[in-house]
Amino acid sequence: MELRRDYLFMMLCFMILLMRGEGQLSENFYASTCPNVEMIVRQAVLTKISQTFVTVPGTLRLFFHDCFIEGCDASIMIQSPNNDAEKDAKDNLSLAGDGFDTVVKAKQAVEAICPGVVSCADVLAIAARDVVALTGGPTFNVELGRQDGLISQASRVKGNLPEPDFNLASLTSLFSKHNLNQVDLVALSGAHTVGFSHCDRFANRLYSFSPSSQVDPSLDPAYAKQLMDSCPKNVDPTIAINMDPQTPRLFDNVYYQNLVAGKGLFTSDDELFKDPATKAVVVDFANNPFNFNRAFATAMIKLGRTGVKTGNGGEIRRDCSSFNVKNAT
């Protein structure tokens, strides 16, 4: 009787591991079915970067937005004839088309060699790693074996992505849902070193911060003026500026040096330096690029385990923009 209970407990643990999916990810998942997949994706990413640098922040942000909603399952790639898929949600409308195009081109290149084998989710994960490594950031081994999700709904996006006015408590709560701690949060925020933003995402810090001060006093005055010159009141909503005013085309630790200097673009950026809980990490990353690179790589691997689909929970799409199965939503 005791032996049977032990056996049932072991089987239960095994089934839970299978349902979670994380246990099935491995760095050599395609060793026998598509051994050159990473080289194929890397070449497609290189080609795309040579055409436009927007590829870098666009692809990286696409990976974040995908993983934070339904998990890392390429549900962000789905196109709906009714404009009600994830990518159609208000918070995703600013995602750069070059990020989507990078995944599409890389997937097409993979399909030409290994048809029906590699998921769009894995292609996106590899591409996100590559855009970082190819612009001066760390490289790391990507865990593979994800399937593509069967759900993509705009209604499921709201509340699942970080907002530019979030305080540390809100950011910590959101990241913790994906098993990411505060060090991971600070490290992943470093992606802003190659990002860009539309003016309306931070205009409140320049023109309507508080009754006593139109400009956020935590902003460096010279930086605030620079922002106002680039983003005057009633500016064209399509205008975007670099989040890192110093080295916007390098994936480096200057983002953290900017935070220390009062040059964090968003309130959520500024919070990382102002709050005692994360200030020491920001200062460490500002002074030690090696520590930042290591922490960023670790956080990306952890993020890539979020909501992994396996078995009947997913599929391998031939076309990243549409489901294979008829009952997907």
mmCIF file with all atom_site columns, N, CA and C in Angstrom, residues 300-323:
data_model
loop_
_atom_site.group_PDB
_atom_site.id
_atom_site.type_symbol
_atom_site.label_atom_id
_atom_site.label_alt_id
_atom_site.label_comp_id
_atom_site.label_asym_id
_atom_site.label_entity_id
_atom_site.label_seq_id
_atom_site.pdbx_PDB_ins_code
_atom_site.Cartn_x
_atom_site.Cartn_y
_atom_site.Cartn_z
_atom_site.occupancy
_atom_site.B_iso_or_equiv
_atom_site.pdbx_formal_charge
_atom_site.auth_seq_id
_atom_site.auth_comp_id
_atom_site.auth_asym_id
_atom_site.auth_atom_id
_atom_site.pdbx_PDB_model_num
ATOM 1  N N  . MET A 1 300 ? 16.462 36.481 -19.589 1.00 0.00 ? 300 MET A N  1
ATOM 2  C CA . MET A 1 300 ? 15.871 36.104 -20.875 1.00 0.00 ? 300 MET A CA 1
ATOM 3  C C  . MET A 1 300 ? 15.562 34.605 -20.930 1.00 0.00 ? 300 MET A C  1
ATOM 4  N N  . ILE A 1 301 ? 16.450 33.807 -20.384 1.00 0.00 ? 301 ILE A N  1
ATOM 5  C CA . ILE A 1 301 ? 16.214 32.358 -20.351 1.00 0.00 ? 301 ILE A CA 1
ATOM 6  C C  . ILE A 1 301 ? 14.999 32.047 -19.477 1.00 0.00 ? 301 ILE A C  1
ATOM 7  N N  . LYS A 1 302 ? 14.906 32.708 -18.326 1.00 0.00 ? 302 LYS A N  1
ATOM 8  C CA . LYS A 1 302 ? 13.763 32.501 -17.436 1.00 0.00 ? 302 LYS A CA 1
ATOM 9  C C  . LYS A 1 302 ? 12.459 32.962 -18.094 1.00 0.00 ? 302 LYS A C  1
ATOM 10 N N  . LEU A 1 303 ? 12.498 34.124 -18.750 1.00 0.00 ? 303 LEU A N  1
ATOM 11 C CA . LEU A 1 303 ? 11.307 34.621 -19.437 1.00 0.00 ? 303 LEU A CA 1
ATOM 12 C C  . LEU A 1 303 ? 10.868 33.657 -20.525 1.00 0.00 ? 303 LEU A C  1
ATOM 13 N N  . GLY A 1 304 ? 11.824 33.051 -21.213 1.00 0.00 ? 304 GLY A N  1
ATOM 14 C CA . GLY A 1 304 ? 11.513 32.139 -22.300 1.00 0.00 ? 304 GLY A CA 1
ATOM 15 C C  . GLY A 1 304 ? 10.820 30.860 -21.863 1.00 0.00 ? 304 GLY A C  1
ATOM 16 N N  . ARG A 1 305 ? 10.764 30.612 -20.574 1.00 0.00 ? 305 ARG A N  1
ATOM 17 C CA . ARG A 1 305 ? 10.078 29.424 -20.045 1.00 0.00 ? 305 ARG A CA 1
ATOM 18 C C  . ARG A 1 305 ? 8.617  29.693 -19.715 1.00 0.00 ? 305 ARG A C  1
ATOM 19 N N  . THR A 1 306 ? 8.188  30.929 -19.883 1.00 0.00 ? 306 THR A N  1
ATOM 20 C CA . THR A 1 306 ? 6.841  31.331 -19.485 1.00 0.00 ? 306 THR A CA 1
ATOM 21 C C  . THR A 1 306 ? 5.775  30.721 -20.395 1.00 0.00 ? 306 THR A C  1
ATOM 22 N N  . GLY A 1 307 ? 4.810  30.043 -19.790 1.00 0.00 ? 307 GLY A N  1
ATOM 23 C CA . GLY A 1 307 ? 3.637  29.556 -20.516 1.00 0.00 ? 307 GLY A CA 1
ATOM 24 C C  . GLY A 1 307 ? 3.943  28.674 -21.705 1.00 0.00 ? 307 GLY A C  1
ATOM 25 N N  . VAL A 1 308 ? 4.974  27.854 -21.612 1.00 0.00 ? 308 VAL A N  1
ATOM 26 C CA . VAL A 1 308 ? 5.367  26.997 -22.735 1.00 0.00 ? 308 VAL A CA 1
ATOM 27 C C  . VAL A 1 308 ? 4.258  25.991 -23.051 1.00 0.00 ? 308 VAL A C  1
ATOM 28 N N  . LYS A 1 309 ? 3.943  25.858 -24.341 1.00 0.00 ? 309 LYS A N  1
ATOM 29 C CA . LYS A 1 309 ? 2.912  24.912 -24.786 1.00 0.00 ? 309 LYS A CA 1
ATOM 30 C C  . LYS A 1 309 ? 3.578  23.645 -25.323 1.00 0.00 ? 309 LYS A C  1
ATOM 31 N N  . THR A 1 310 ? 3.020  22.493 -24.942 1.00 0.00 ? 310 THR A N  1
ATOM 32 C CA . THR A 1 310 ? 3.511  21.205 -25.444 1.00 0.00 ? 310 THR A CA 1
ATOM 33 C C  . THR A 1 310 ? 2.325  20.286 -25.672 1.00 0.00 ? 310 THR A C  1
ATOM 34 N N  . GLY A 1 311 ? 2.561  19.148 -26.315 1.00 0.00 ? 311 GLY A N  1
ATOM 35 C CA . GLY A 1 311 ? 1.506  18.158 -26.507 1.00 0.00 ? 311 GLY A CA 1
ATOM 36 C C  . GLY A 1 311 ? 0.314  18.722 -27.257 1.00 0.00 ? 311 GLY A C  1
ATOM 37 N N  . ASN A 1 312 ? -0.908 18.455 -26.737 1.00 0.00 ? 312 ASN A N  1
ATOM 38 C CA . ASN A 1 312 ? -2.122 18.938 -27.383 1.00 0.00 ? 312 ASN A CA 1
ATOM 39 C C  . ASN A 1 312 ? -2.391 20.413 -27.101 1.00 0.00 ? 312 ASN A C  1
ATOM 40 N N  . GLY A 1 313 ? -1.514 21.034 -26.306 1.00 0.00 ? 313 GLY A N  1
ATOM 41 C CA . GLY A 1 313 ? -1.712 22.446 -25.962 1.00 0.00 ? 313 GLY A CA 1
ATOM 42 C C  . GLY A 1 313 ? -1.235 23.405 -27.023 1.00 0.00 ? 313 GLY A C  1
ATOM 43 N N  . GLY A 1 314 ? -0.610 22.880 -28.076 1.00 0.00 ? 314 GLY A N  1
ATOM 44 C CA . GLY A 1 314 ? -0.088 23.765 -29.111 1.00 0.00 ? 314 GLY A CA 1
ATOM 45 C C  . GLY A 1 314 ? 0.046  23.058 -30.437 1.00 0.00 ? 314 GLY A C  1
ATOM 46 N N  . GLU A 1 315 ? 0.729  23.723 -31.368 1.00 0.00 ? 315 GLU A N  1
ATOM 47 C CA . GLU A 1 315 ? 0.936  23.205 -32.708 1.00 0.00 ? 315 GLU A CA 1
ATOM 48 C C  . GLU A 1 315 ? 2.240  23.771 -33.262 1.00 0.00 ? 315 GLU A C  1
ATOM 49 N N  . ILE A 1 316 ? 2.658  23.273 -34.406 1.00 0.00 ? 316 ILE A N  1
ATOM 50 C CA . ILE A 1 316 ? 3.801  23.839 -35.128 1.00 0.00 ? 316 ILE A CA 1
ATOM 51 C C  . ILE A 1 316 ? 3.231  24.510 -36.376 1.00 0.00 ? 316 ILE A C  1
ATOM 52 N N  . ARG A 1 317 ? 3.126  25.835 -36.342 1.00 0.00 ? 317 ARG A N  1
ATOM 53 C CA . ARG A 1 317 ? 2.546  26.551 -37.476 1.00 0.00 ? 317 ARG A CA 1
ATOM 54 C C  . ARG A 1 317 ? 3.503  26.562 -38.675 1.00 0.00 ? 317 ARG A C  1
ATOM 55 N N  . ARG A 1 318 ? 2.961  26.390 -39.841 1.00 0.00 ? 318 ARG A N  1
ATOM 56 C CA . ARG A 1 318 ? 3.734  26.578 -41.069 1.00 0.00 ? 318 ARG A CA 1
ATOM 57 C C  . ARG A 1 318 ? 3.828  28.074 -41.383 1.00 0.00 ? 318 ARG A C  1
ATOM 58 N N  . ASP A 1 319 ? 2.722  28.774 -41.140 1.00 0.00 ? 319 ASP A N  1
ATOM 59 C CA . ASP A 1 319 ? 2.637  30.219 -41.338 1.00 0.00 ? 319 ASP A CA 1
ATOM 60 C C  . ASP A 1 319 ? 2.404  30.846 -39.966 1.00 0.00 ? 319 ASP A C  1
ATOM 61 N N  . CYS A 1 320 ? 3.352  31.696 -39.538 1.00 0.00 ? 320 CYS A N  1
ATOM 62 C CA . CYS A 1 320 ? 3.265  32.241 -38.174 1.00 0.00 ? 320 CYS A CA 1
ATOM 63 C C  . CYS A 1 320 ? 2.043  33.113 -37.952 1.00 0.00 ? 320 CYS A C  1
ATOM 64 N N  . SER A 1 321 ? 1.448  33.623 -39.021 1.00 0.00 ? 321 SER A N  1
ATOM 65 C CA . SER A 1 321 ? 0.340  34.556 -38.876 1.00 0.00 ? 321 SER A CA 1
ATOM 66 C C  . SER A 1 321 ? -1.027 33.892 -38.801 1.00 0.00 ? 321 SER A C  1
ATOM 67 N N  . SER A 1 322 ? -1.087 32.571 -38.967 1.00 0.00 ? 322 SER A N  1
ATOM 68 C CA . SER A 1 322 ? -2.392 31.900 -38.928 1.00 0.00 ? 322 SER A CA 1
ATOM 69 C C  . SER A 1 322 ? -2.286 30.523 -38.283 1.00 0.00 ? 322 SER A C  1
ATOM 70 N N  . PHE A 1 323 ? -3.353 30.134 -37.606 1.00 0.00 ? 323 PHE A N  1
ATOM 71 C CA . PHE A 1 323 ? -3.404 28.829 -36.951 1.00 0.00 ? 323 PHE A CA 1
ATOM 72 C C  . PHE A 1 323 ? -3.501 27.712 -37.988 1.00 0.00 ? 323 PHE A C  1
#
